[in-house]
Amino acid sequence: MVTKLYFVRHADPNYDNHNDYERELSAKGLLDRHLVSDFLKDKPITAVFSSPYVRAVETIRPFAESRRLSIQVDDDFRERRITDQWIADFKSFSEQQWQDFSYKLEGGESLSEVQERNIRALERLLVDFAGQELVIGSHGTALSTIIHYFDPSFSYVDFEKIKGLMPWLVCLTFEGQHCLSIESINLFEKKTR
């Protein structure tokens, strides 16, 4: 039984808001989120899930509303917790985390921990919604750790390539619990890689 999970990395956020949970979409993000709805409009989506973060929910809300589907929030799909402080040199921090999946700052999460809870949530969906097509509102790092779990060749170099791609869509296709394919979709190019 084939199950398709469409992970949607949120659209451009308002970086002036440093509250990770409450960071909303920017004006650009509010415009760009229609790319998600346009891509998904012909897909037989049966349920919509999301990280609890505002930017993830806001990105998929127009699509969910167009299908009259409620957005089911799953805290395990949230983005990584970095620390209580704003990180000025985010590039160096990210690179160090990708070099050592157990590296984390005080009060933060390692990529290994982020990956573990995101995969746990994904596996629940594969059991509860087997044979269906689902949408999940997600984040760049969280989604990258999911890809890395199924394709360990996905590295910091790949993460850097998608850094500015918001929204970004990745379709994971499963046969039971086995990942058959990972398709990265650049909604701005309107073509798949």
mmCIF file of C-alpha atoms in Angstrom:
data_model
loop_
_atom_site.group_PDB
_atom_site.id
_atom_site.type_symbol
_atom_site.label_atom_id
_atom_site.label_comp_id
_atom_site.label_asym_id
_atom_site.label_seq_id
_atom_site.Cartn_x
_atom_site.Cartn_y
_atom_site.Cartn_z
ATOM 1 C CA MET A 1 0.000 0.000 0.000
ATOM 2 C CA VAL A 2 1.565 3.277 -1.170
ATOM 3 C CA THR A 3 1.433 6.362 1.065
ATOM 4 C CA LYS A 4 2.573 9.831 -0.034
ATOM 5 C CA LEU A 5 3.665 12.488 2.419
ATOM 6 C CA TYR A 6 4.016 16.036 1.058
ATOM 7 C CA PHE A 7 6.238 17.926 3.488
ATOM 8 C CA VAL A 8 5.963 21.683 3.022
ATOM 9 C CA ARG A 9 8.707 23.882 4.362
ATOM 10 C CA HIS A 10 7.114 27.151 5.405
ATOM 11 C CA ALA A 11 7.189 30.286 3.257
ATOM 12 C CA ASP A 12 9.383 33.317 4.048
ATOM 13 C CA PRO A 13 9.018 34.302 7.738
ATOM 14 C CA ASN A 14 9.231 37.656 9.482
ATOM 15 C CA TYR A 15 12.771 37.503 10.882
ATOM 16 C CA ASP A 16 12.137 40.584 13.027
ATOM 17 C CA ASN A 17 10.070 38.328 15.289
ATOM 18 C CA HIS A 18 12.586 36.265 17.299
ATOM 19 C CA ASN A 19 9.920 34.131 19.002
ATOM 20 C CA ASP A 20 10.259 30.783 17.250
ATOM 21 C CA TYR A 21 6.705 29.593 17.956
ATOM 22 C CA GLU A 22 5.030 32.872 17.062
ATOM 23 C CA ARG A 23 7.129 33.968 14.057
ATOM 24 C CA GLU A 24 4.592 34.692 11.335
ATOM 25 C CA LEU A 25 5.055 34.891 7.574
ATOM 26 C CA SER A 26 6.451 38.025 5.948
ATOM 27 C CA ALA A 27 4.477 39.880 3.285
ATOM 28 C CA LYS A 28 6.471 37.880 0.700
ATOM 29 C CA GLY A 29 5.655 34.632 2.521
ATOM 30 C CA LEU A 30 1.942 35.415 2.525
ATOM 31 C CA LEU A 31 2.111 35.870 -1.260
ATOM 32 C CA ASP A 32 4.339 32.853 -1.936
ATOM 33 C CA ARG A 33 2.202 30.382 0.005
ATOM 34 C CA HIS A 34 -0.202 30.261 -2.961
ATOM 35 C CA LEU A 35 2.518 28.244 -4.762
ATOM 36 C CA VAL A 36 1.829 25.421 -2.296
ATOM 37 C CA SER A 37 -1.924 25.472 -2.927
ATOM 38 C CA ASP A 38 -1.379 25.611 -6.699
ATOM 39 C CA PHE A 39 0.913 22.581 -6.634
ATOM 40 C CA LEU A 40 -1.337 20.515 -4.363
ATOM 41 C CA LYS A 41 -4.701 21.426 -5.912
ATOM 42 C CA ASP A 42 -4.965 18.256 -8.031
ATOM 43 C CA LYS A 43 -3.583 15.871 -5.411
ATOM 44 C CA PRO A 44 -6.016 13.575 -3.536
ATOM 45 C CA ILE A 45 -4.992 14.853 -0.091
ATOM 46 C CA THR A 46 -7.056 13.357 2.742
ATOM 47 C CA ALA A 47 -5.518 15.044 5.813
ATOM 48 C CA VAL A 48 -3.298 17.995 6.736
ATOM 49 C CA PHE A 49 -0.814 18.105 9.609
ATOM 50 C CA SER A 50 1.615 20.733 10.816
ATOM 51 C CA SER A 51 4.267 21.780 13.216
ATOM 52 C CA PRO A 52 2.680 24.033 15.864
ATOM 53 C CA TYR A 53 4.774 27.007 14.718
ATOM 54 C CA VAL A 54 2.737 29.864 13.232
ATOM 55 C CA ARG A 55 4.777 30.151 10.025
ATOM 56 C CA ALA A 56 4.251 26.464 9.189
ATOM 57 C CA VAL A 57 0.501 26.609 9.861
ATOM 58 C CA GLU A 58 0.085 29.875 7.920
ATOM 59 C CA THR A 59 1.841 28.393 4.874
ATOM 60 C CA ILE A 60 -0.569 25.476 4.457
ATOM 61 C CA ARG A 61 -3.722 27.159 5.793
ATOM 62 C CA PRO A 62 -5.047 28.363 2.381
ATOM 63 C CA PHE A 63 -4.726 24.851 0.941
ATOM 64 C CA ALA A 64 -6.385 23.234 3.974
ATOM 65 C CA GLU A 65 -9.236 25.752 3.848
ATOM 66 C CA SER A 66 -9.720 25.175 0.110
ATOM 67 C CA ARG A 67 -10.292 21.462 0.885
ATOM 68 C CA ARG A 68 -12.225 22.111 4.105
ATOM 69 C CA LEU A 69 -9.664 20.058 5.992
ATOM 70 C CA SER A 70 -8.646 20.933 9.528
ATOM 71 C CA ILE A 71 -4.940 21.334 10.268
ATOM 72 C CA GLN A 72 -3.956 18.743 12.855
ATOM 73 C CA VAL A 73 -1.031 20.068 14.878
ATOM 74 C CA ASP A 74 1.656 17.588 15.935
ATOM 75 C CA ASP A 75 4.295 19.004 18.277
ATOM 76 C CA ASP A 76 6.813 16.365 17.149
ATOM 77 C CA PHE A 77 6.982 18.057 13.721
ATOM 78 C CA ARG A 78 8.267 21.315 15.236
ATOM 79 C CA GLU A 79 11.582 22.875 14.246
ATOM 80 C CA ARG A 80 14.712 22.292 16.329
ATOM 81 C CA ARG A 81 15.156 24.273 19.485
ATOM 82 C CA ILE A 82 18.476 26.112 19.208
ATOM 83 C CA THR A 83 18.910 27.861 22.585
ATOM 84 C CA ASP A 84 17.356 30.666 24.602
ATOM 85 C CA GLN A 85 19.588 33.213 22.874
ATOM 86 C CA TRP A 86 19.467 34.524 19.287
ATOM 87 C CA ILE A 87 22.402 33.076 17.287
ATOM 88 C CA ALA A 88 24.247 35.741 15.277
ATOM 89 C CA ASP A 89 26.529 33.312 13.376
ATOM 90 C CA PHE A 90 23.867 30.800 12.416
ATOM 91 C CA LYS A 91 25.901 29.396 9.506
ATOM 92 C CA SER A 92 28.760 28.206 11.750
ATOM 93 C CA PHE A 93 26.308 26.784 14.282
ATOM 94 C CA SER A 94 24.416 24.847 11.582
ATOM 95 C CA GLU A 95 27.601 23.535 10.027
ATOM 96 C CA GLN A 96 28.793 22.251 13.402
ATOM 97 C CA GLN A 97 25.457 20.516 14.004
ATOM 98 C CA TRP A 98 25.645 18.784 10.613
ATOM 99 C CA GLN A 99 29.207 17.640 11.331
ATOM 100 C CA ASP A 100 28.142 16.228 14.703
ATOM 101 C CA PHE A 101 24.475 15.196 14.943
ATOM 102 C CA SER A 102 24.784 15.118 18.757
ATOM 103 C CA TYR A 103 26.041 18.729 19.053
ATOM 104 C CA LYS A 104 23.721 21.193 20.757
ATOM 105 C CA LEU A 105 23.786 24.390 22.767
ATOM 106 C CA GLU A 106 22.506 24.639 26.336
ATOM 107 C CA GLY A 107 18.726 24.399 26.303
ATOM 108 C CA GLY A 108 18.720 23.358 22.647
ATOM 109 C CA GLU A 109 18.337 20.185 20.612
ATOM 110 C CA SER A 110 20.802 18.178 18.561
ATOM 111 C CA LEU A 111 19.938 17.217 14.990
ATOM 112 C CA SER A 112 19.733 13.634 16.215
ATOM 113 C CA GLU A 113 16.979 14.604 18.675
ATOM 114 C CA VAL A 114 15.112 16.616 16.036
ATOM 115 C CA GLN A 115 15.350 13.720 13.605
ATOM 116 C CA GLU A 116 14.171 11.186 16.192
ATOM 117 C CA ARG A 117 10.947 13.000 17.067
ATOM 118 C CA ASN A 118 10.158 13.947 13.439
ATOM 119 C CA ILE A 119 10.617 10.330 12.324
ATOM 120 C CA ARG A 120 8.464 9.152 15.241
ATOM 121 C CA ALA A 121 5.654 11.464 14.042
ATOM 122 C CA LEU A 122 6.141 10.392 10.412
ATOM 123 C CA GLU A 123 5.932 6.705 11.357
ATOM 124 C CA ARG A 124 2.658 7.321 13.224
ATOM 125 C CA LEU A 125 1.189 8.810 10.044
ATOM 126 C CA LEU A 126 2.346 5.838 7.972
ATOM 127 C CA VAL A 127 0.430 3.517 10.296
ATOM 128 C CA ASP A 128 -2.683 5.649 10.866
ATOM 129 C CA PHE A 129 -3.070 6.895 7.271
ATOM 130 C CA ALA A 130 -1.650 4.033 5.208
ATOM 131 C CA GLY A 131 -2.451 4.301 1.505
ATOM 132 C CA GLN A 132 -3.375 7.988 1.678
ATOM 133 C CA GLU A 133 -1.784 11.268 0.574
ATOM 134 C CA LEU A 134 -1.053 13.776 3.347
ATOM 135 C CA VAL A 135 0.341 17.291 3.700
ATOM 136 C CA ILE A 136 2.652 18.214 6.602
ATOM 137 C CA GLY A 137 3.674 21.798 7.383
ATOM 138 C CA SER A 138 7.346 21.699 8.295
ATOM 139 C CA HIS A 139 10.673 23.545 8.571
ATOM 140 C CA GLY A 140 14.028 23.556 6.799
ATOM 141 C CA THR A 141 16.098 21.811 9.456
ATOM 142 C CA ALA A 142 13.388 19.394 10.591
ATOM 143 C CA LEU A 143 12.656 18.366 6.998
ATOM 144 C CA SER A 144 16.362 18.047 6.184
ATOM 145 C CA THR A 145 16.858 15.629 9.093
ATOM 146 C CA ILE A 146 13.972 13.524 7.766
ATOM 147 C CA ILE A 147 15.558 13.383 4.319
ATOM 148 C CA HIS A 148 18.924 12.524 5.904
ATOM 149 C CA TYR A 149 17.313 9.647 7.811
ATOM 150 C CA PHE A 150 16.194 7.985 4.558
ATOM 151 C CA ASP A 151 19.118 9.236 2.455
ATOM 152 C CA PRO A 152 22.287 9.638 4.584
ATOM 153 C CA SER A 153 24.063 11.281 1.653
ATOM 154 C CA PHE A 154 21.950 14.416 2.273
ATOM 155 C CA SER A 155 24.484 16.647 4.006
ATOM 156 C CA TYR A 156 25.195 20.184 5.152
ATOM 157 C CA VAL A 157 26.004 21.090 1.525
ATOM 158 C CA ASP A 158 22.462 20.056 0.517
ATOM 159 C CA PHE A 159 21.011 21.891 3.512
ATOM 160 C CA GLU A 160 22.804 25.070 2.408
ATOM 161 C CA LYS A 161 21.303 24.702 -1.094
ATOM 162 C CA ILE A 162 17.738 24.830 0.266
ATOM 163 C CA LYS A 163 18.471 27.494 2.885
ATOM 164 C CA GLY A 164 16.682 30.270 0.999
ATOM 165 C CA LEU A 165 14.032 28.086 -0.633
ATOM 166 C CA MET A 166 10.765 28.994 1.092
ATOM 167 C CA PRO A 167 8.303 27.464 0.570
ATOM 168 C CA TRP A 168 9.893 24.179 -0.431
ATOM 169 C CA LEU A 169 8.049 20.916 -0.979
ATOM 170 C CA VAL A 170 9.372 17.376 -0.614
ATOM 171 C CA CYS A 171 7.279 14.315 -1.474
ATOM 172 C CA LEU A 172 8.226 11.097 0.298
ATOM 173 C CA THR A 173 6.598 7.966 -1.129
ATOM 174 C CA PHE A 174 6.342 4.833 1.023
ATOM 175 C CA GLU A 175 5.373 1.220 0.586
ATOM 176 C CA GLY A 176 4.386 0.357 4.133
ATOM 177 C CA GLN A 177 7.266 1.734 6.233
ATOM 178 C CA HIS A 178 9.795 1.531 3.378
ATOM 179 C CA CYS A 179 10.714 4.811 1.675
ATOM 180 C CA LEU A 180 10.530 4.284 -2.092
ATOM 181 C CA SER A 181 11.454 7.784 -3.217
ATOM 182 C CA ILE A 182 12.219 11.335 -2.131
ATOM 183 C CA GLU A 183 11.250 14.052 -4.596
ATOM 184 C CA SER A 184 12.433 17.626 -4.000
ATOM 185 C CA ILE A 185 10.124 20.166 -5.648
ATOM 186 C CA ASN A 186 11.209 23.748 -6.244
ATOM 187 C CA LEU A 187 7.861 25.529 -6.440
ATOM 188 C CA PHE A 188 9.495 28.626 -7.909
ATOM 189 C CA GLU A 189 10.860 26.700 -10.901
ATOM 190 C CA LYS A 190 7.629 24.702 -11.263
ATOM 191 C CA LYS A 191 9.645 21.613 -12.058
ATOM 192 C CA THR A 192 10.980 18.670 -10.113
ATOM 193 C CA ARG A 193 14.535 17.545 -9.646
#
